[in-house]
Coordinates of C-alpha atoms in Angstrom, one line a residue:
X1 CA 104.1 22.8 74.3
X2 CA 105.9 26.3 74.0
X3 CA 102.5 28.1 73.1
X4 CA 100.6 26.5 76.0
X5 CA 103.5 27.5 78.3
X6 CA 103.5 31.1 77.0
X7 CA 99.7 31.4 77.4
X8 CA 99.9 30.1 81.0
X9 CA 102.6 32.6 81.6
X10 CA 100.5 35.6 80.4
X11 CA 97.4 34.5 82.3
X12 CA 99.6 34.3 85.3
X13 CA 100.7 38.0 84.8
X14 CA 97.2 39.1 84.2
X15 CA 95.7 37.5 87.3
X16 CA 98.6 38.7 89.8
X17 CA 99.3 42.4 88.4
X18 CA 96.0 43.4 86.6
X19 CA 93.3 41.7 88.8
X20 CA 92.2 42.1 92.4
X21 CA 91.2 39.3 94.7
X22 CA 87.5 39.2 93.2
X23 CA 89.3 38.6 89.8
X24 CA 88.1 42.1 88.5
X25 CA 90.4 44.2 86.6
X26 CA 91.8 47.1 88.8
X27 CA 91.3 50.8 87.7
X28 CA 94.9 51.8 88.5
X29 CA 98.0 51.4 86.3
X30 CA 99.8 48.1 87.7
X31 CA 103.3 48.6 88.7
X32 CA 106.1 47.5 86.2
X33 CA 107.2 44.0 87.6
X34 CA 110.9 44.5 88.1
X35 CA 111.2 41.0 89.1
X36 CA 110.6 39.9 85.5
X37 CA 112.7 42.6 83.9
X38 CA 115.0 40.0 82.3
X39 CA 111.9 38.6 80.3
X40 CA 109.8 41.8 80.0
X41 CA 110.8 45.4 78.9
X42 CA 108.7 48.4 80.1
X43 CA 107.4 49.0 76.5
X44 CA 106.4 45.4 76.2
X45 CA 104.6 45.7 79.7
X46 CA 102.7 48.8 78.6
X47 CA 101.6 47.2 75.5
X48 CA 100.6 43.9 77.3
X49 CA 98.6 46.1 79.8
X50 CA 96.7 47.9 77.1
X51 CA 96.1 44.6 75.1
X52 CA 94.5 42.9 78.4
X53 CA 92.4 45.9 79.2
X54 CA 91.0 46.2 75.5
X55 CA 87.3 45.7 75.6
X56 CA 87.3 43.4 72.6
X57 CA 89.7 41.2 74.4
X58 CA 87.5 41.2 77.4
X59 CA 84.5 40.3 75.3
X60 CA 86.3 37.4 73.6
X61 CA 87.8 36.2 76.9
X62 CA 84.6 36.0 78.6
X63 CA 83.0 34.2 75.7
X64 CA 85.6 31.6 75.7
X65 CA 85.6 31.2 79.3
X66 CA 82.0 30.9 79.5
X67 CA 82.0 28.1 76.8
X68 CA 84.8 26.3 78.4
X69 CA 83.2 26.2 81.7
X70 CA 79.7 24.6 80.3
X71 CA 80.7 22.3 77.6
X72 CA 77.9 20.7 75.7
X73 CA 79.5 17.2 75.6
X74 CA 81.6 17.1 78.8
X75 CA 84.7 15.2 78.6
X76 CA 84.9 12.6 81.5
X77 CA 88.2 10.9 81.6
X78 CA 90.1 13.1 83.9
X79 CA 93.7 13.3 83.0
X80 CA 93.8 10.1 81.0
X81 CA 93.8 11.8 77.7
X82 CA 92.8 10.5 74.3
X83 CA 96.1 8.8 73.6
X84 CA 96.2 6.9 76.6
X85 CA 92.5 6.1 76.5
X86 CA 92.8 4.8 73.0
X87 CA 95.8 2.6 74.2
X88 CA 93.6 1.3 77.0
X89 CA 90.8 0.4 74.8
X90 CA 93.1 -1.4 72.2
X91 CA 94.7 -3.4 75.1
X92 CA 91.3 -4.4 76.7
X93 CA 90.0 -5.6 73.5
X94 CA 93.2 -7.2 72.4
X95 CA 92.6 -5.7 69.0
X96 CA 95.3 -5.8 66.2
X97 CA 94.3 -2.3 65.2
X98 CA 96.8 0.4 65.7
X99 CA 94.2 3.3 66.2
X100 CA 90.5 3.9 66.7
X101 CA 88.2 6.1 64.5
X102 CA 87.8 9.5 66.0
X103 CA 84.2 9.3 66.7
X104 CA 84.5 6.0 68.4
X105 CA 87.4 7.7 70.7
X106 CA 85.1 10.7 71.2
X107 CA 82.2 8.6 72.4
X108 CA 84.1 6.6 74.7
X109 CA 85.9 9.7 76.4
X110 CA 82.4 10.8 77.4
X111 CA 81.2 7.7 79.1
X112 CA 81.0 8.3 83.1
X113 CA 82.3 5.9 85.7
X114 CA 78.8 4.2 85.8
X115 CA 79.1 3.3 82.2
X116 CA 76.1 5.0 80.9
X117 CA 75.9 7.0 77.7
X118 CA 74.0 10.2 77.4
X119 CA 71.5 10.2 74.7
X120 CA 72.7 13.2 72.8
X121 CA 76.2 11.6 72.8
X122 CA 74.7 8.3 71.5
X123 CA 73.0 10.3 68.8
X124 CA 76.1 12.0 67.7
X125 CA 77.8 8.7 67.6
X126 CA 75.0 6.9 65.5
X127 CA 75.1 9.8 63.0
X128 CA 78.9 9.4 62.5
X129 CA 78.5 5.7 61.9
X130 CA 75.8 6.6 59.3
X131 CA 78.1 9.3 57.6
X132 CA 81.1 7.0 57.6
X133 CA 79.2 4.4 55.5
X134 CA 78.7 7.3 52.7
X135 CA 82.0 9.3 53.0
X136 CA 85.2 8.1 51.7
X137 CA 88.5 8.6 53.7
X138 CA 89.9 11.0 51.0
X139 CA 86.6 13.2 51.3
X140 CA 87.0 12.9 55.0
X141 CA 90.4 14.2 55.0
X142 CA 90.1 17.0 52.3
X143 CA 86.8 18.6 53.8
X144 CA 85.7 17.8 57.5
X145 CA 85.7 14.6 59.3
X146 CA 82.6 12.7 60.0
X147 CA 82.6 14.1 63.7
X148 CA 82.9 17.5 62.8
X149 CA 80.0 17.0 60.4
X150 CA 77.8 15.5 62.9
X151 CA 78.5 18.0 65.5
X152 CA 78.0 20.8 62.9
X153 CA 81.1 22.6 63.9
X154 CA 84.1 23.9 61.9
X155 CA 87.4 21.9 61.8
X156 CA 90.4 23.7 62.6
X157 CA 93.8 23.3 60.8
X158 CA 96.4 21.5 62.6
X159 CA 94.3 19.1 64.6
X160 CA 91.8 16.3 64.3
X161 CA 88.6 16.5 66.5
X162 CA 88.4 13.4 68.9
X163 CA 92.1 12.6 68.8
X164 CA 93.6 14.8 71.3
X165 CA 96.3 17.2 71.5
X166 CA 99.3 16.7 69.0
X167 CA 97.4 14.7 66.5
X168 CA 97.3 16.3 63.1
X169 CA 95.6 15.4 59.7
X170 CA 99.1 14.8 58.2
X171 CA 100.2 12.3 60.9
X172 CA 96.7 10.6 61.1
X173 CA 95.9 10.0 57.4
X174 CA 98.1 7.8 55.3
X175 CA 97.9 10.0 52.1
X176 CA 97.9 13.7 53.5
X177 CA 97.0 16.5 51.2
X178 CA 100.3 17.6 49.7
X179 CA 101.0 21.3 48.3
X180 CA 103.3 22.2 45.5
X181 CA 106.9 22.5 47.0
X182 CA 108.6 25.9 46.8
X183 CA 111.8 26.4 44.7
X184 CA 113.9 26.5 47.9
X185 CA 112.5 22.9 49.0
X186 CA 113.2 21.7 45.4
X187 CA 116.7 22.7 45.6
X188 CA 117.2 21.2 49.1
X189 CA 115.6 17.9 47.8
X190 CA 118.0 18.0 45.0
X191 CA 121.1 18.7 47.1
X192 CA 120.0 15.9 49.7
X193 CA 119.8 13.5 46.4
X194 CA 123.2 14.4 45.1
X195 CA 124.6 13.7 48.8
X196 CA 123.0 10.4 48.7
X197 CA 124.3 9.5 45.3
X198 CA 127.9 10.4 46.5
X199 CA 127.6 8.4 49.4
X200 CA 126.2 5.4 47.5
X201 CA 129.3 5.7 45.2
X202 CA 131.6 5.7 48.1
X203 CA 130.1 2.7 49.8
X204 CA 129.9 0.9 46.4
X205 CA 133.7 1.6 45.9
X206 CA 134.2 0.2 49.6
X207 CA 132.5 -2.7 49.0
X208 CA 134.4 -3.8 46.0
X209 CA 137.4 -3.2 47.8
X210 CA 136.3 -5.5 50.6
X211 CA 135.4 -8.2 48.0
X212 CA 138.8 -7.9 46.5
X213 CA 140.4 -8.2 50.0
X214 CA 138.1 -11.2 51.0
X215 CA 139.1 -13.1 47.5
X216 CA 142.8 -12.5 48.4
X217 CA 142.3 -14.4 51.7
X218 CA 144.4 -17.6 52.2
X219 CA 142.3 -20.6 50.8
X220 CA 142.2 -23.3 53.1
X221 CA 139.9 -26.3 53.5
X222 CA 136.4 -25.5 54.9
X223 CA 137.3 -27.3 58.1
X224 CA 140.4 -25.6 58.7
X225 CA 139.3 -22.2 58.2
X226 CA 136.2 -22.4 60.5
X227 CA 137.4 -24.9 63.1
X228 CA 136.2 -24.2 66.7
X229 CA 138.4 -21.8 68.5
X230 CA 140.0 -23.1 71.9
X231 CA 139.3 -19.8 73.4
X232 CA 135.6 -19.9 73.4
X233 CA 133.3 -22.6 74.7
X234 CA 132.0 -24.9 71.9
X235 CA 128.7 -24.2 70.7
X236 CA 126.4 -20.8 71.3
X237 CA 127.5 -18.4 74.2
X238 CA 126.5 -15.0 75.2
X239 CA 129.2 -12.3 74.6
X240 CA 130.1 -8.7 74.5
X241 CA 131.4 -7.0 71.4
X242 CA 134.2 -4.5 71.5
X243 CA 136.1 -2.3 68.9
X244 CA 139.5 -1.2 69.1
X245 CA 139.3 2.0 66.9
X246 CA 139.2 4.9 67.4
X247 CA 138.9 3.9 71.0
X248 CA 138.9 0.5 72.8
X249 CA 135.0 0.4 73.8
X250 CA 132.1 -1.9 74.3
X251 CA 129.8 -1.4 71.4
X252 CA 127.2 -4.2 71.7
X253 CA 126.1 -7.7 72.9
X254 CA 125.2 -10.7 71.1
X255 CA 125.9 -14.5 70.9
X256 CA 129.3 -16.2 69.6
X257 CA 128.6 -19.4 67.2
X258 CA 131.7 -21.3 67.9
X259 CA 130.9 -24.4 65.7
X260 CA 132.8 -26.4 63.5
X261 CA 131.9 -26.4 59.8
X262 CA 129.8 -23.0 60.4
X263 CA 129.7 -20.7 57.3
X264 CA 128.5 -16.9 57.0
X265 CA 126.2 -16.3 54.2
X266 CA 127.3 -19.6 52.7
X267 CA 131.0 -18.4 52.6
X268 CA 133.9 -19.3 54.8
X269 CA 134.8 -17.0 57.6
X270 CA 138.0 -14.8 57.4
X271 CA 141.0 -16.0 59.3
X272 CA 140.9 -14.8 63.0
X273 CA 137.1 -14.1 63.0
X274 CA 134.0 -15.9 64.3
X275 CA 130.5 -15.9 63.5
X276 CA 128.4 -13.4 65.7
X277 CA 124.7 -12.8 65.9
X278 CA 123.9 -9.2 67.2
X279 CA 121.3 -8.5 69.8
X280 CA 121.8 -5.3 71.4
X281 CA 123.8 -2.3 70.1
X282 CA 125.3 0.3 72.6
X283 CA 127.1 2.6 70.2
X284 CA 124.9 3.5 67.3
X285 CA 127.6 4.9 65.2
X286 CA 129.9 1.9 65.5
X287 CA 131.2 0.4 62.1
X288 CA 131.1 -3.4 61.5
X289 CA 134.8 -4.8 61.4
X290 CA 134.0 -6.2 58.0
X291 CA 131.0 -4.7 56.2
X292 CA 128.4 -7.4 55.2
X293 CA 128.6 -7.4 51.2
X294 CA 125.6 -9.8 51.1
X295 CA 123.1 -7.4 52.8
X296 CA 125.0 -4.2 52.2
X297 CA 125.3 -3.5 55.8
X298 CA 127.8 -0.9 57.0
X299 CA 126.9 0.0 60.5
X300 CA 126.4 -2.4 63.7
X301 CA 122.9 -0.7 64.4
X302 CA 121.7 -2.2 61.0
X303 CA 122.9 -5.7 61.9
X304 CA 120.6 -6.6 64.9
X305 CA 119.3 -10.0 64.4
X306 CA 121.6 -11.0 61.6
X307 CA 125.0 -12.6 61.5
X308 CA 128.5 -11.0 61.0
X309 CA 132.0 -11.9 61.2
X310 CA 133.8 -10.5 64.4
X311 CA 137.5 -10.5 65.4
X312 CA 138.4 -13.3 67.9
X313 CA 140.3 -10.7 70.1
X314 CA 137.5 -8.4 70.3
X315 CA 134.8 -11.0 71.6
X316 CA 134.4 -11.6 75.5
X317 CA 132.1 -14.2 76.8
X318 CA 129.9 -12.6 79.5
X319 CA 131.8 -14.1 82.5
X320 CA 135.2 -12.9 81.1
X321 CA 136.9 -9.6 82.1
X322 CA 138.1 -7.9 78.9
X323 CA 141.4 -6.2 79.2
X324 CA 143.1 -3.4 77.2
X325 CA 145.7 -4.4 74.6
X326 CA 149.2 -3.0 75.6
X327 CA 149.6 -1.5 72.2
X328 CA 146.4 0.8 72.9
X329 CA 146.8 4.0 74.9
X330 CA 143.4 5.4 74.2
X331 CA 140.2 4.6 76.2
X332 CA 139.3 2.4 78.9
X333 CA 138.6 -1.1 79.6
X334 CA 135.5 -2.0 81.8
X335 CA 132.6 -4.1 82.1
X336 CA 129.0 -3.2 81.1
X337 CA 128.4 -2.5 84.7
X338 CA 131.3 -1.7 87.1
X339 CA 131.6 -3.2 90.6
X340 CA 130.4 -0.1 92.2
X341 CA 127.4 0.2 89.7
X342 CA 126.4 -3.6 90.2
X343 CA 126.2 -3.1 94.1
X344 CA 124.1 0.2 93.7
X345 CA 126.7 2.2 95.5
X346 CA 124.1 5.2 96.0
X347 CA 121.3 3.1 97.3
X348 CA 122.9 0.2 99.5
X349 CA 126.5 1.3 100.3
X350 CA 126.6 4.9 100.7
X351 CA 127.8 4.8 104.2
X352 CA 130.9 2.7 103.3
X353 CA 131.6 5.1 100.4
X354 CA 131.3 8.2 102.7
X355 CA 133.8 6.7 105.0
X356 CA 136.3 6.0 102.1
X357 CA 136.0 9.6 100.5
X358 CA 135.7 11.3 104.1
X359 CA 139.2 9.9 105.0
X360 CA 140.5 11.9 101.9
X361 CA 138.7 15.0 102.6
X362 CA 137.6 16.1 105.8
X363 CA 135.5 19.0 105.1
X364 CA 133.4 17.1 102.5
X365 CA 130.0 15.9 103.2
X366 CA 127.9 13.4 101.2
X367 CA 124.7 14.6 99.3
X368 CA 121.6 13.6 101.2
X369 CA 120.6 10.0 99.8
X370 CA 117.2 9.0 99.4
X371 CA 116.7 5.5 101.0
X372 CA 116.1 3.1 98.2
X373 CA 114.9 -0.3 98.3
X374 CA 116.8 -3.6 97.0
X375 CA 117.1 -3.7 93.4
X376 CA 114.0 -5.4 91.9
X377 CA 111.8 -3.9 94.6
X378 CA 111.9 -0.3 93.8
X379 CA 108.8 1.8 94.5
X380 CA 109.1 5.4 93.4
X381 CA 107.3 6.6 96.5
X382 CA 108.0 10.4 96.0
X383 CA 107.1 10.3 92.4
X384 CA 103.8 8.8 93.3
X385 CA 103.2 11.2 96.1
X386 CA 103.9 14.2 93.8
X387 CA 101.7 12.9 91.2
X388 CA 98.9 12.6 93.6
X389 CA 99.4 16.1 94.8
X390 CA 99.3 17.4 91.1
X391 CA 96.2 15.6 90.4
X392 CA 94.5 17.4 93.4
X393 CA 95.8 20.8 92.5
X394 CA 95.1 23.3 89.9
X395 CA 98.4 21.8 88.3
X396 CA 96.2 19.1 86.7
X397 CA 94.8 21.7 84.3
X398 CA 96.8 22.4 81.0
X399 CA 98.7 25.6 81.1
X400 CA 99.1 25.8 84.9
X401 CA 102.6 26.7 86.1
X402 CA 104.7 27.2 89.2
X403 CA 107.5 29.6 90.0
X404 CA 110.7 28.8 91.5
X405 CA 112.9 31.8 92.8
X406 CA 116.8 31.3 91.8
X407 CA 118.9 33.6 94.0
X408 CA 122.0 35.4 92.7
X409 CA 124.4 33.0 93.8
X410 CA 123.4 30.2 91.9
X411 CA 123.4 31.7 88.4
X412 CA 125.0 35.1 89.1
X413 CA 121.7 36.9 88.6
X414 CA 118.5 36.6 90.5
X415 CA 115.7 35.1 88.1
X416 CA 112.5 32.9 88.4
X417 CA 112.3 29.5 86.9
X418 CA 109.0 28.4 85.4
X419 CA 107.8 24.9 86.1
X420 CA 104.6 23.8 84.1
X421 CA 102.6 20.6 84.2
X422 CA 104.4 19.3 81.2
X423 CA 107.7 19.5 83.0
X424 CA 106.3 17.2 85.8
X425 CA 104.8 14.9 83.3
X426 CA 108.3 14.3 81.6
X427 CA 109.5 13.2 85.1
X428 CA 106.7 10.8 86.0
X429 CA 106.8 9.3 82.5
X430 CA 110.7 9.3 82.3
X431 CA 110.7 11.5 78.9
X432 CA 113.1 14.1 77.8
X433 CA 113.9 17.0 80.2
X434 CA 113.7 20.6 79.6
X435 CA 115.9 23.3 81.2
X436 CA 113.4 24.0 84.0
X437 CA 113.7 20.6 85.4
X438 CA 117.6 20.7 85.1
X439 CA 117.6 23.9 86.8
X440 CA 115.5 22.9 89.6
X441 CA 117.8 20.1 90.2
X442 CA 120.7 22.6 90.6
X443 CA 118.7 24.5 93.1
X444 CA 118.4 21.1 95.1
X445 CA 121.9 20.7 94.9
X446 CA 122.7 24.2 96.0
X447 CA 120.1 24.2 98.9
X448 CA 121.1 20.6 100.0
X449 CA 124.7 20.3 99.6
X450 CA 126.4 24.1 99.0
X451 CA 124.3 26.3 101.2
X452 CA 126.1 27.0 104.4
X453 CA 129.2 25.2 103.2
X454 CA 131.7 27.9 102.1
X455 CA 134.1 25.6 100.8
X456 CA 131.8 24.1 98.3
X457 CA 129.8 27.2 97.4
X458 CA 133.1 29.0 96.6
X459 CA 134.6 26.0 94.8
X460 CA 131.5 25.1 92.4
X461 CA 129.4 27.4 90.4
X462 CA 126.8 27.0 87.9
X463 CA 126.2 28.4 84.3
X464 CA 122.4 28.9 83.3
X465 CA 121.6 27.2 80.3
X466 CA 118.7 29.5 79.8
X467 CA 121.1 32.3 79.0
X468 CA 123.7 30.2 77.0
X469 CA 122.3 27.5 74.8
X470 CA 122.8 26.7 71.0
X471 CA 119.8 29.0 69.9
X472 CA 121.2 31.8 71.8
X473 CA 124.8 31.3 70.6
X474 CA 123.6 31.4 67.0
X475 CA 121.4 34.4 67.7
X476 CA 123.1 36.5 70.2
X477 CA 126.9 35.3 70.7
X478 CA 127.9 38.6 72.2
X479 CA 125.4 38.4 75.1
X480 CA 126.4 34.9 75.8
X481 CA 129.9 35.8 75.8
X482 CA 129.4 38.6 78.1
X483 CA 127.5 36.6 80.5
X484 CA 130.2 33.9 80.7
X485 CA 133.1 36.3 81.3
X486 CA 131.0 38.1 83.9
X487 CA 130.6 34.7 85.7
X488 CA 134.2 33.8 85.1
X489 CA 135.2 37.5 86.7
X490 CA 133.5 36.2 90.1
X491 CA 136.4 33.7 90.5
X492 CA 138.9 34.7 93.2
X493 CA 140.3 31.3 93.5
X494 CA 140.2 28.2 91.4
X495 CA 136.4 27.5 90.5
X496 CA 134.7 24.8 88.6
X497 CA 131.8 26.0 86.5
X498 CA 129.1 23.5 85.8
X499 CA 127.2 24.3 82.6
X500 CA 124.4 22.0 81.3
X501 CA 124.5 22.7 77.7
X502 CA 121.6 22.0 75.5
X503 CA 122.5 21.6 71.8
X504 CA 118.9 21.5 70.7
X505 CA 118.2 18.0 70.9
X506 CA 120.7 16.8 73.6
X507 CA 122.0 17.6 76.9
X508 CA 125.7 17.4 77.8
X509 CA 127.7 18.8 80.8
X510 CA 130.9 21.3 80.6
X511 CA 132.7 21.8 83.7
X512 CA 135.2 24.8 83.1
X513 CA 138.1 26.0 85.3
X514 CA 138.5 29.5 83.7
X515 CA 141.9 30.4 85.8
X516 CA 143.6 27.0 84.7
X517 CA 142.0 27.5 81.3
X518 CA 140.7 23.8 81.5
X519 CA 137.4 22.6 80.0
X520 CA 136.1 19.2 81.0
X521 CA 133.7 17.7 78.4
X522 CA 131.1 14.9 79.7
X523 CA 129.0 13.6 76.8
X524 CA 126.9 10.7 77.6
X525 CA 126.6 9.7 73.8
X526 CA 130.4 9.5 73.5
X527 CA 130.6 12.3 71.0
X528 CA 133.5 14.8 70.5
X529 CA 133.6 18.5 71.4
X530 CA 134.3 19.1 67.6
X531 CA 130.7 18.2 67.0
X532 CA 129.6 21.5 68.6
X533 CA 131.8 24.2 66.9
X534 CA 129.6 27.3 68.0
X535 CA 129.8 26.0 71.6
X536 CA 133.5 25.4 71.5
X537 CA 134.4 28.9 69.8
X538 CA 132.1 30.7 72.7
X539 CA 134.1 28.9 75.3
X540 CA 137.4 29.7 73.9
X541 CA 136.6 33.3 73.1
X542 CA 135.1 34.0 76.8
X543 CA 138.2 32.4 78.4
X544 CA 140.5 34.5 76.4
X545 CA 138.5 37.6 77.0
X546 CA 138.5 36.7 80.6
X547 CA 142.3 36.1 80.7
X548 CA 142.6 39.7 79.2
X549 CA 140.3 41.6 81.6
X550 CA 142.1 39.9 84.6
X551 CA 145.6 41.0 82.8
X552 CA 147.1 37.5 83.1
X553 CA 150.4 36.9 81.8
X554 CA 150.3 33.5 79.6
X555 CA 153.5 32.1 78.1
X556 CA 153.5 32.8 74.2
X557 CA 153.4 29.0 73.5
X558 CA 150.2 28.8 75.3
X559 CA 148.5 32.0 74.6
X560 CA 146.1 30.1 71.9
X561 CA 145.9 26.9 73.6
X562 CA 142.9 26.1 76.0
X563 CA 142.9 22.6 77.2
X564 CA 139.8 20.6 76.5
X565 CA 139.5 17.1 78.2
X566 CA 137.1 14.6 77.1
X567 CA 136.0 12.6 80.3
X568 CA 135.1 9.0 79.7
X569 CA 132.0 9.1 81.5
X570 CA 129.0 6.6 81.7
X571 CA 127.1 6.5 78.7
X572 CA 123.4 6.3 77.8
X573 CA 121.7 3.5 76.0
X574 CA 118.8 5.2 74.5
X575 CA 117.9 8.8 73.1
X576 CA 116.1 10.4 76.3
X577 CA 118.2 9.7 79.2
X578 CA 120.7 12.6 78.4
X579 CA 119.2 15.2 81.0
X580 CA 119.3 12.3 83.7
X581 CA 122.9 11.7 83.1
X582 CA 123.8 15.4 83.1
X583 CA 122.0 15.9 86.7
X584 CA 123.9 12.8 88.0
X585 CA 127.4 13.9 86.7
X586 CA 126.8 17.4 88.6
X587 CA 125.8 15.4 91.8
X588 CA 129.0 13.2 91.6
X589 CA 131.4 15.9 90.8
X590 CA 130.1 18.1 93.7
X591 CA 130.1 15.1 96.1
X592 CA 133.8 14.2 95.1
X593 CA 134.6 17.9 96.0
X594 CA 137.5 18.1 93.4
X595 CA 138.5 20.8 90.9
X596 CA 140.0 18.2 88.5
X597 CA 138.0 15.6 86.9
X598 CA 140.1 12.5 86.0
X599 CA 140.1 11.5 82.3
X600 CA 138.7 7.9 83.1
X601 CA 136.1 9.5 85.5
X602 CA 136.0 9.2 89.4
X603 CA 137.0 5.7 90.5
X604 CA 134.2 5.6 93.1
X605 CA 131.6 6.2 90.4
X606 CA 133.0 4.6 87.4
X607 CA 130.7 2.4 85.2
X608 CA 129.9 1.9 81.5
X609 CA 126.2 2.8 81.8
X610 CA 124.1 4.2 84.6
X611 CA 121.5 1.6 85.8
X612 CA 117.6 2.6 85.7
X613 CA 117.7 2.6 89.6
X614 CA 120.5 5.0 89.5
X615 CA 118.4 7.3 87.4
X616 CA 115.4 6.8 89.4
X617 CA 117.3 8.0 92.5
X618 CA 118.0 11.3 90.8
X619 CA 114.0 11.6 89.9
X620 CA 113.2 10.8 93.5
X621 CA 115.4 13.3 95.0
X622 CA 114.0 15.8 92.4
X623 CA 110.2 14.9 93.5
X624 CA 111.1 14.9 97.0
X625 CA 112.4 18.5 96.8
X626 CA 109.2 19.6 95.0
X627 CA 107.1 18.2 98.0
X628 CA 109.6 19.7 100.7
X629 CA 109.6 23.1 99.2
X630 CA 105.7 23.0 98.7
X631 CA 105.8 24.0 95.0
X632 CA 102.6 22.1 94.1
X633 CA 100.4 23.0 97.1

């Protein structure tokens, strides 16, 4: 995807600066695009212009353009794509197969709306059927596929003809061709195996310890040790599973079996425990209260569909309200969905919420709320409208891009954000988001909430994740630090800097108050900031440099202490919602108009998890913004 985006960017520069309206190369030297100086140096621009004007390049480009404009076997499925076409055919035929042969998929992709098949396409298909009877799978993999043989064209590495973008021989064939590993790979494999052996030794010792502990339990009669508990309804009931260490939190859901005479894996249950079947895991790193010795299971995620022993005081029937033990001072106790979440505050009760918050802050105004229907009848009308616009525009072609100007007040420097077709597809399909989408939503917040409101625009500021992320912190830490310090130096009063941070595969939010030297850490997967040492070191160093440049006097006892606060924010239930959570966090922080974020999060928005409808509202606002700004047309 990065390669396609890069090619689209270079094509955009060529069409805008090197060609005239008739798409002919201009004779004069094009002006250096100062607007993109942050991405392109003058030397790179001169080399780029020379390469594009080279006659060999023009010849190859013209040949490729002519070939692409008049394909021999035209693809006739529009934007459906090979992957979704294959899924559609398998669903319609109700086949048990997981995939189709490449030549079958290739033929179906060239069938028009009238259902007729061209003679030349049918001829290629018939030849593939004949070849598939005489060529083995191994020979097909090692040399060329039957489709490339029938077409009499070369097979390119890293792709499979007739399977679409992203499919490679390694991912398609069960027995991919292997090469001899390098010395470095052998050493890495050896180290990984050694680590596994050490972990197995630790687990074995732990299991033996648990066996000794269980054998020392007080022996009672079978009926006495596993009698029904009066606290729970007799029989099988749906329940919520909690843990008390290291924080008191909800970790899963299941069913509690409160049945007299019940056993766990043919053994009596430990005192103070009940038999529980695990259905849903909400914390993937949660450990079982008592490891299952029989199945050698330690983590809760590995116990889905099986039975485990769970402490009585950490089991709550679904209609109960769990309360935090008095002896615990960490964490919070709350339902899987708070009252505010269950009523869909944003969609159905925004007016009451505005009155409640407005009584506390006269100058605060609510974000524009997209009118959403009642739960269960939601129709993403702006998403549907935007997808229709994309289909009818040049954005329907791969590599097409749009540019969104980001003025200096947003990130401290003027820049241009690039939005590609893939970014929009991620929104439509509810997939992982890139920096372009996150920055576009920041522009939405600025335009619809902060612009024209001096109080909010002076109180909240943003940090660009394009200039400060994990890759740049590791490669160019000095430039990242200089940018953060420069942003902090723009503070004349207390400001809260909202920084969506990408750790490489996960989005989280940092809210930094550089004057008070406080950093609020909002992570939707309940991780600690210690898991991101490079990021923490950069923030601490930047705050200290900012402190030195403004010549602030700090007590000696605090000179090395910067306050980090982990906010107990809503948590995600899967591995793709982190970007949507970060956008909603920023929305709610600005909406509350508070520099200080409560450790247990804002009461008005407190819940264990955002519902899908709450995340869909963010997507609706984002799509509505694309339409109103006419970014696609």
